[in-house]
CSV table of C-alpha atoms and ligand atoms in Angstrom, one decimal:
chain,number,residue,atom,x,y,z
H,1,MET,CA,-55.5,116.8,-55.1
H,2,SER,CA,-58.2,119.0,-53.9
H,3,LYS,CA,-59.9,120.3,-57.4
H,4,ARG,CA,-61.7,117.6,-59.9
H,5,ILE,CA,-61.9,118.1,-63.9
H,6,LEU,CA,-65.1,116.6,-65.8
H,7,ALA,CA,-63.9,115.7,-69.6
H,8,TYR,CA,-66.7,115.0,-72.3
H,9,ARG,CA,-64.8,114.7,-74.7
H,10,ARG,CA,-62.1,111.7,-75.7
H,11,LEU,CA,-58.8,112.2,-74.8
H,12,ASP,CA,-55.9,110.2,-75.3
H,13,GLU,CA,-53.8,108.2,-72.5
H,14,GLN,CA,-51.2,110.1,-72.3
H,15,GLN,CA,-53.1,113.5,-71.9
H,16,LEU,CA,-55.6,111.8,-69.4
H,17,GLU,CA,-52.2,110.9,-67.4
H,18,GLN,CA,-51.1,115.0,-67.2
H,19,LEU,CA,-54.3,115.7,-66.5
H,20,ARG,CA,-54.9,112.3,-63.4
H,21,SER,CA,-51.0,113.6,-62.3
H,22,ARG,CA,-52.6,116.7,-60.9
H,23,TYR,CA,-56.0,116.3,-60.5
H,24,HIS,CA,-59.2,114.1,-60.1
H,25,VAL,CA,-60.9,113.8,-63.3
H,26,ASP,CA,-64.4,112.3,-63.8
H,27,TYR,CA,-63.7,111.0,-67.6
H,28,PHE,CA,-66.7,110.1,-69.7
H,29,GLY,CA,-64.7,109.4,-73.0
H,30,LYS,CA,-67.7,109.2,-75.3
H,31,LEU,CA,-70.9,110.7,-73.8
H,32,SER,CA,-74.5,110.7,-75.2
H,33,SER,CA,-76.1,112.8,-73.0
H,34,ALA,CA,-75.6,116.0,-70.5
H,35,ASP,CA,-79.0,114.2,-69.1
H,36,ASP,CA,-76.6,111.3,-68.0
H,37,PRO,CA,-77.1,111.0,-64.3
H,38,ALA,CA,-73.2,110.2,-63.6
H,39,PHE,CA,-72.1,113.5,-65.7
H,40,ARG,CA,-74.9,115.4,-63.3
H,41,GLU,CA,-73.0,113.9,-60.2
H,42,ALA,CA,-69.3,114.9,-61.6
H,43,LEU,CA,-70.6,118.2,-62.9
H,44,ALA,CA,-72.1,119.5,-59.1
H,45,GLU,CA,-67.7,118.5,-58.4
H,46,ALA,CA,-66.0,120.2,-60.9
H,47,HIS,CA,-63.6,122.7,-61.1
H,48,GLY,CA,-62.8,122.8,-64.9
H,49,LEU,CA,-64.4,120.9,-67.3
H,50,ILE,CA,-62.4,119.7,-70.9
H,51,GLY,CA,-64.7,118.7,-73.9
H,52,ALA,CA,-66.5,119.8,-77.0
H,53,GLY,CA,-70.4,119.2,-78.0
H,54,VAL,CA,-72.8,119.8,-75.4
H,55,ASN,CA,-74.1,123.0,-75.3
H,56,ILE,CA,-73.6,124.5,-71.8
H,57,THR,CA,-76.5,126.2,-70.8
H,58,PRO,CA,-77.2,128.3,-67.6
H,59,VAL,CA,-79.6,125.1,-66.6
H,60,LEU,CA,-76.5,123.0,-66.6
H,61,LEU,CA,-73.7,126.1,-64.5
H,62,ASP,CA,-76.4,126.4,-62.2
H,63,ALA,CA,-75.8,122.6,-61.8
H,64,ALA,CA,-71.4,123.9,-61.5
H,65,PRO,CA,-71.6,125.7,-58.4
H,66,LYS,CA,-67.8,125.5,-58.3
H,67,LEU,CA,-67.0,125.9,-61.9
H,68,GLU,CA,-63.6,127.7,-62.0
H,69,ALA,CA,-62.8,127.0,-65.7
H,70,ILE,CA,-63.9,125.5,-69.4
H,71,ALA,CA,-61.5,124.2,-71.7
H,72,SER,CA,-63.4,123.9,-75.2
H,73,ILE,CA,-62.1,121.3,-77.8
H,74,SER,CA,-63.0,123.9,-80.1
H,75,VAL,CA,-62.3,126.8,-81.6
H,76,GLY,CA,-65.7,127.8,-82.6
H,77,VAL,CA,-67.9,128.9,-78.8
H,78,ASP,CA,-71.9,128.7,-79.6
H,79,ASN,CA,-72.1,126.1,-77.3
H,80,TYR,CA,-71.2,128.2,-74.7
H,81,PRO,CA,-73.0,131.6,-73.0
H,82,VAL,CA,-69.8,134.0,-72.7
H,83,ASP,CA,-71.3,136.3,-71.5
H,84,GLU,CA,-72.8,134.6,-68.9
H,85,LEU,CA,-69.5,132.6,-67.9
H,86,THR,CA,-67.6,136.3,-67.8
H,87,ARG,CA,-70.7,137.2,-65.2
H,88,ARG,CA,-70.3,134.6,-63.0
H,89,GLY,CA,-66.1,135.0,-63.0
H,90,ILE,CA,-65.8,131.7,-65.3
H,91,LEU,CA,-63.1,131.7,-68.1
H,92,LEU,CA,-63.7,129.9,-71.4
H,93,CYS,CA,-61.1,128.6,-73.4
H,94,ASN,CA,-61.0,127.4,-77.1
H,95,THR,CA,-58.5,125.8,-80.2
H,96,PRO,CA,-57.4,128.6,-82.3
H,97,ASP,CA,-55.1,128.2,-84.2
H,98,VAL,CA,-54.0,124.6,-84.6
H,99,LEU,CA,-57.1,123.4,-86.2
H,100,THR,CA,-56.7,126.2,-88.9
H,101,GLU,CA,-54.8,124.6,-92.5
H,102,THR,CA,-56.7,121.0,-91.5
H,103,THR,CA,-59.9,123.2,-91.5
H,104,ALA,CA,-58.9,125.0,-95.3
H,105,ASP,CA,-57.8,121.8,-96.6
H,106,THR,CA,-61.7,120.4,-95.7
H,107,GLY,CA,-63.3,123.4,-96.9
H,108,PHE,CA,-61.0,123.2,-99.6
H,109,SER,CA,-61.9,119.7,-100.8
H,110,LEU,CA,-65.5,120.9,-100.9
H,111,ILE,CA,-65.1,123.2,-103.3
H,112,MET,CA,-63.1,120.8,-105.4
H,113,ALA,CA,-65.9,117.7,-104.6
H,114,SER,CA,-69.0,119.8,-105.5
H,115,ALA,CA,-67.2,121.6,-108.9
H,116,ARG,CA,-65.9,118.0,-110.1
H,117,ARG,CA,-68.7,115.7,-108.8
H,118,VAL,CA,-66.4,113.5,-107.0
H,119,VAL,CA,-68.8,112.4,-104.8
H,120,GLU,CA,-71.6,111.6,-107.0
H,121,LEU,CA,-69.2,110.6,-110.4
H,122,ALA,CA,-67.8,107.8,-108.1
H,123,ASP,CA,-70.5,106.5,-106.7
H,124,PHE,CA,-72.0,105.9,-110.5
H,125,VAL,CA,-68.3,103.9,-110.8
H,126,LYS,CA,-69.4,102.2,-107.7
H,127,ARG,CA,-72.6,100.8,-108.8
H,128,GLY,CA,-71.4,100.2,-112.1
H,129,ASP,CA,-73.3,102.2,-114.3
H,130,TRP,CA,-69.6,103.6,-116.1
H,131,LYS,CA,-70.4,102.1,-119.7
H,132,ALA,CA,-69.6,104.1,-122.0
H,133,SER,CA,-67.5,107.6,-122.1
H,134,ILE,CA,-68.6,110.2,-119.7
H,135,GLY,CA,-70.7,112.9,-121.1
H,136,PRO,CA,-71.4,116.6,-120.6
H,137,GLU,CA,-74.5,115.4,-118.7
H,138,GLN,CA,-72.0,114.4,-116.4
H,139,PHE,CA,-69.2,117.3,-116.7
H,140,GLY,CA,-68.0,119.3,-113.8
H,141,SER,CA,-67.4,123.3,-113.6
H,142,ASP,CA,-63.8,124.6,-113.4
H,143,VAL,CA,-62.8,125.9,-110.1
H,144,HIS,CA,-59.0,127.3,-111.2
H,145,GLY,CA,-59.4,130.9,-112.6
H,146,LYS,CA,-62.9,131.2,-111.6
H,147,THR,CA,-64.0,133.6,-108.3
H,148,LEU,CA,-64.4,133.2,-104.2
H,149,GLY,CA,-66.9,134.6,-102.1
H,150,MET,CA,-65.6,134.4,-98.5
H,151,VAL,CA,-68.3,135.1,-96.2
H,152,GLY,CA,-66.3,135.9,-93.5
H,153,PHE,CA,-62.5,136.6,-93.6
H,154,GLY,CA,-60.8,134.9,-90.2
H,155,ARG,CA,-58.1,132.3,-89.6
H,156,ILE,CA,-59.6,130.0,-91.1
H,157,GLY,CA,-61.6,132.2,-94.5
H,158,GLN,CA,-57.6,133.5,-95.4
H,159,ALA,CA,-55.8,129.9,-95.4
H,160,ILE,CA,-58.6,128.5,-97.9
H,161,ALA,CA,-58.3,132.2,-99.7
H,162,ARG,CA,-54.7,131.3,-99.9
H,163,ARG,CA,-55.0,127.8,-101.5
H,164,GLY,CA,-57.6,129.4,-103.9
H,165,ALA,CA,-55.2,132.7,-105.2
H,166,LEU,CA,-52.1,130.7,-105.0
H,167,GLY,CA,-52.7,127.3,-105.9
H,168,PHE,CA,-56.0,127.7,-108.4
H,169,GLY,CA,-55.4,131.1,-109.2
H,170,MET,CA,-59.0,132.2,-108.5
H,171,GLN,CA,-59.5,136.3,-107.7
H,172,VAL,CA,-61.0,136.4,-104.0
H,173,LEU,CA,-63.3,138.4,-102.8
H,174,TYR,CA,-64.4,139.2,-99.3
H,175,SER,CA,-66.5,140.9,-96.7
H,176,ASN,CA,-65.7,140.5,-93.1
H,177,ALA,CA,-66.0,143.1,-90.3
H,178,SER,CA,-62.7,144.2,-91.0
H,179,PRO,CA,-60.5,145.0,-93.7
H,180,LYS,CA,-57.3,142.4,-93.7
H,181,PRO,CA,-54.8,144.5,-95.7
H,182,GLU,CA,-52.1,142.7,-95.2
H,183,ILE,CA,-53.7,139.5,-96.8
H,184,GLU,CA,-55.1,141.4,-99.5
H,185,ARG,CA,-52.0,142.4,-100.7
H,186,GLU,CA,-50.6,138.6,-100.3
H,187,LEU,CA,-53.8,137.5,-102.6
H,188,GLY,CA,-54.7,140.4,-104.3
H,189,ALA,CA,-57.7,139.8,-102.2
H,190,ARG,CA,-60.5,142.6,-102.6
H,191,ARG,CA,-62.7,143.1,-99.5
H,192,CYS,CA,-66.2,144.4,-100.5
H,193,GLU,CA,-70.0,144.5,-99.7
H,194,PHE,CA,-72.1,141.7,-99.4
H,195,ASP,CA,-74.1,141.7,-102.2
H,196,GLU,CA,-71.4,142.3,-104.4
H,197,LEU,CA,-69.2,139.3,-103.2
H,198,LEU,CA,-73.1,137.0,-104.0
H,199,ARG,CA,-73.3,138.5,-107.2
H,200,GLU,CA,-69.8,137.8,-108.4
H,201,SER,CA,-68.8,134.7,-106.7
H,202,ASP,CA,-68.1,131.2,-108.8
H,203,PHE,CA,-68.3,130.1,-105.6
H,204,VAL,CA,-69.4,131.4,-102.0
H,205,CYS,CA,-67.9,129.9,-98.8
H,206,ALA,CA,-69.8,130.7,-95.5
H,207,ILE,CA,-66.8,131.0,-92.8
H,208,VAL,CA,-68.3,133.4,-89.9
H,209,PRO,CA,-68.7,132.2,-85.9
H,210,LEU,CA,-72.1,131.9,-85.4
H,211,THR,CA,-73.6,134.7,-83.5
H,212,ASP,CA,-76.5,136.5,-83.1
H,213,GLU,CA,-75.9,138.7,-86.6
H,214,THR,CA,-74.3,135.7,-88.3
H,215,ARG,CA,-77.7,133.3,-87.6
H,216,ARG,CA,-79.7,132.8,-91.3
H,217,LEU,CA,-77.1,135.2,-92.5
H,218,ILE,CA,-77.3,133.5,-95.9
H,219,GLY,CA,-81.4,132.9,-96.6
H,220,ALA,CA,-83.8,133.1,-100.0
H,221,ARG,CA,-82.8,137.2,-100.6
H,222,GLU,CA,-79.0,135.8,-100.6
H,223,PHE,CA,-79.3,132.7,-102.5
H,224,GLU,CA,-81.3,134.8,-105.7
H,225,ARG,CA,-78.5,136.9,-105.6
H,226,MET,CA,-76.3,134.6,-106.9
H,227,LYS,CA,-75.3,133.2,-110.1
H,228,GLU,CA,-77.2,130.2,-111.4
H,229,SER,CA,-73.3,129.2,-112.0
H,230,ALA,CA,-72.8,129.1,-108.0
H,231,ILE,CA,-71.5,126.4,-105.7
H,232,PHE,CA,-72.3,127.6,-101.9
H,233,ILE,CA,-69.7,126.1,-99.4
H,234,ASN,CA,-71.1,125.7,-95.7
H,235,LEU,CA,-68.1,125.4,-93.4
H,236,SER,CA,-69.5,127.4,-90.0
H,237,ARG,CA,-72.2,126.2,-88.8
H,238,GLY,CA,-75.8,125.2,-89.7
H,239,GLN,CA,-77.3,127.9,-88.6
H,240,VAL,CA,-75.8,130.1,-90.7
H,241,VAL,CA,-78.1,129.4,-93.2
H,242,ASP,CA,-81.4,128.8,-93.5
H,243,GLU,CA,-81.3,125.7,-94.4
H,244,PRO,CA,-85.0,124.9,-96.1
H,245,ALA,CA,-84.1,127.7,-98.6
H,246,MET,CA,-80.6,126.4,-99.5
H,247,ILE,CA,-82.9,123.1,-99.8
H,248,ASP,CA,-85.1,124.9,-102.1
H,249,ALA,CA,-82.9,126.8,-104.4
H,250,LEU,CA,-80.6,123.3,-104.6
H,251,LYS,CA,-83.9,121.8,-106.1
H,252,ARG,CA,-84.6,125.0,-108.3
H,253,GLY,CA,-81.7,124.8,-109.4
H,254,GLN,CA,-81.0,129.1,-108.8
H,255,ILE,CA,-77.5,127.8,-107.3
H,256,ARG,CA,-75.6,124.6,-109.2
H,257,ALA,CA,-74.3,123.5,-106.4
H,258,ALA,CA,-73.0,123.0,-102.2
H,259,GLY,CA,-70.4,121.0,-100.5
H,260,LEU,CA,-72.2,121.2,-96.4
H,261,ASP,CA,-70.0,120.0,-93.3
H,262,VAL,CA,-72.4,121.7,-91.2
H,263,PHE,CA,-75.9,121.4,-91.0
H,264,GLU,CA,-79.0,122.8,-88.9
H,265,LYS,CA,-79.4,119.4,-86.7
H,266,GLU,CA,-76.5,117.3,-86.5
H,267,PRO,CA,-76.3,114.0,-87.1
H,268,LEU,CA,-78.8,115.1,-90.3
H,269,PRO,CA,-81.9,113.9,-89.2
H,270,ALA,CA,-83.0,110.7,-91.3
H,271,ASP,CA,-85.4,112.6,-93.0
H,272,SER,CA,-83.7,115.6,-94.1
H,273,PRO,CA,-83.3,115.3,-98.1
H,274,LEU,CA,-79.7,117.0,-98.3
H,275,PRO,CA,-77.8,113.6,-98.3
H,276,GLN,CA,-79.7,112.4,-101.2
H,277,MET,CA,-79.6,115.5,-103.6
H,278,ALA,CA,-77.4,114.7,-106.5
H,279,ASN,CA,-75.9,118.2,-106.6
H,280,VAL,CA,-75.0,118.6,-102.6
H,281,VAL,CA,-71.8,117.0,-101.1
H,282,ALA,CA,-72.4,116.7,-97.6
H,283,LEU,CA,-70.1,115.4,-94.6
H,284,PRO,CA,-70.4,114.3,-91.5
H,285,HIS,CA,-68.4,117.8,-89.5
H,286,ILE,CA,-64.8,116.6,-90.0
H,287,GLY,CA,-63.4,120.6,-90.6
H,288,SER,CA,-60.8,119.4,-87.8
H,289,ALA,CA,-61.6,115.8,-88.0
H,290,THR,CA,-57.8,114.0,-87.9
H,291,HIS,CA,-55.6,112.2,-86.0
H,292,GLU,CA,-53.2,115.2,-86.0
H,293,THR,CA,-55.5,118.1,-85.7
H,294,ARG,CA,-57.7,116.6,-83.0
H,295,THR,CA,-54.6,115.2,-80.7
H,296,ALA,CA,-53.3,118.4,-81.4
H,297,MET,CA,-57.3,120.2,-80.1
H,298,ALA,CA,-57.3,118.1,-76.9
H,299,GLN,CA,-53.9,118.6,-76.0
H,300,ARG,CA,-54.6,122.7,-76.2
H,301,ALA,CA,-57.4,122.0,-73.8
H,302,VAL,CA,-55.5,119.5,-71.7
H,303,ASP,CA,-52.8,122.8,-71.3
H,304,ASN,CA,-55.5,125.5,-70.7
H,305,ILE,CA,-57.8,124.1,-68.4
H,306,LEU,CA,-54.4,123.2,-66.2
H,307,LEU,CA,-53.0,126.2,-66.5
H,308,ALA,CA,-56.2,127.9,-65.4
H,309,LEU,CA,-56.7,126.1,-62.7
H,310,ASP,CA,-53.6,126.5,-61.6
H,311,GLY,CA,-54.3,130.2,-61.8
H,312,LYS,CA,-52.0,131.3,-64.7
H,313,ALA,CA,-53.1,132.8,-67.6
H,314,PRO,CA,-54.1,130.1,-70.7
H,315,ILE,CA,-52.8,130.0,-73.7
H,316,SER,CA,-56.5,130.6,-76.1
H,317,PRO,CA,-58.5,132.5,-73.2
H,318,VAL,CA,-62.0,133.8,-74.5
H,319,ASN,CA,-62.6,136.1,-71.4
H,320,PRO,CA,-59.5,136.5,-70.2
H,321,GLU,CA,-61.2,139.7,-68.5
H,322,VAL,CA,-62.5,137.5,-65.8
H,323,ARG,CA,-59.0,137.5,-64.9
H,324,ASN,CA,-57.9,141.1,-66.6
H,325,GLU,CA,-55.0,139.3,-68.3
H,326,THR,CA,-54.9,139.9,-72.2
H,327,ALA,CA,-55.7,137.9,-74.5
H,328,THR,CA,-52.8,135.8,-76.7
Q,1,8YV,C1,-65.7,120.7,-84.0
Q,1,8YV,C2,-65.8,122.7,-84.5
Q,1,8YV,O1,-66.6,120.8,-83.9
Q,1,8YV,O2,-63.3,123.6,-83.4
Q,1,8YV,C3,-65.2,124.1,-83.9
Q,1,8YV,O3,-65.3,124.7,-83.4
Q,1,8YV,O4,-65.8,122.9,-85.7
Q,1,8YV,C4,-65.4,121.8,-85.1
Q,1,8YV,O5,-63.2,121.6,-84.9
Q,1,8YV,C5,-65.3,120.7,-82.8
Q,1,8YV,O6,-63.9,120.4,-82.7
Q,1,8YV,C6,-66.4,120.5,-82.0
Q,1,8YV,O7,-66.3,118.5,-82.4
């Protein structure tokens, strides 16, 4: 019982028990702030961290001198200074694969809800405004048969494209650092230049990891290149988009609508105009948020941290070079 794990995201009883049977666990199921003195105290003694939603800065790492490994309950690792962790010999693990299909479901529900104005018109019924047959001012746009442009074509991007191509007969364009010949064959997808994708797509769907290269990848210039009828979907990170430029494009009718799961600041600040805009469907970052998937992600993180603290190869390391292991 010499090592200690600091858990700062909700885990279920059975998962906590799994950790407690091996190590001492400091548990903050609902951490409000990384400045919480009790959290800082636990951090000073922690060999392992398991959690999500806290920006792990070099300053926090300085306060965690015993730290050997971190298991993030997320696939995105933009909350971690990966190079700095590697320099310090701290292993970082994430949760790929287990959230792919659920997050793609969220992406597709944003496509459908934005195109068919589902939220806006459901509210219209709820308000009691449905007094006569609806007219063209409330019509939406088709999804089937349209062109889906994927900005980023990793696991989740491919899963969204599969839904579009096989379920809705959509043409798939994608821009991605590397070509993906297998899925091109499976879906008839085509890799193209970013500007061509912006120009040709009816739905432009951003699903890239947040890095220095992708920060504000989509701004005024990109919205200008999209069709007036385009619908923009963001399922990656809010910082991938220049949010004021997007709001401007939506207000001016430069694009038709947006379906957003992520924002520059989360939760959305009270003065954000986005929730009030009729052509915006805004969700509270629910990409992977189903009972089944969040449980599977937490379980993957539990497995990762136990393996890592045992000196074994975790299932999904982000910086395996810390241990000279091979990524799986
Ligand atoms: C959640 C995600 O934000 O896994 C990710 O990278 O974006 C989402 O699943 C994450 O689990 C933190 O709550």
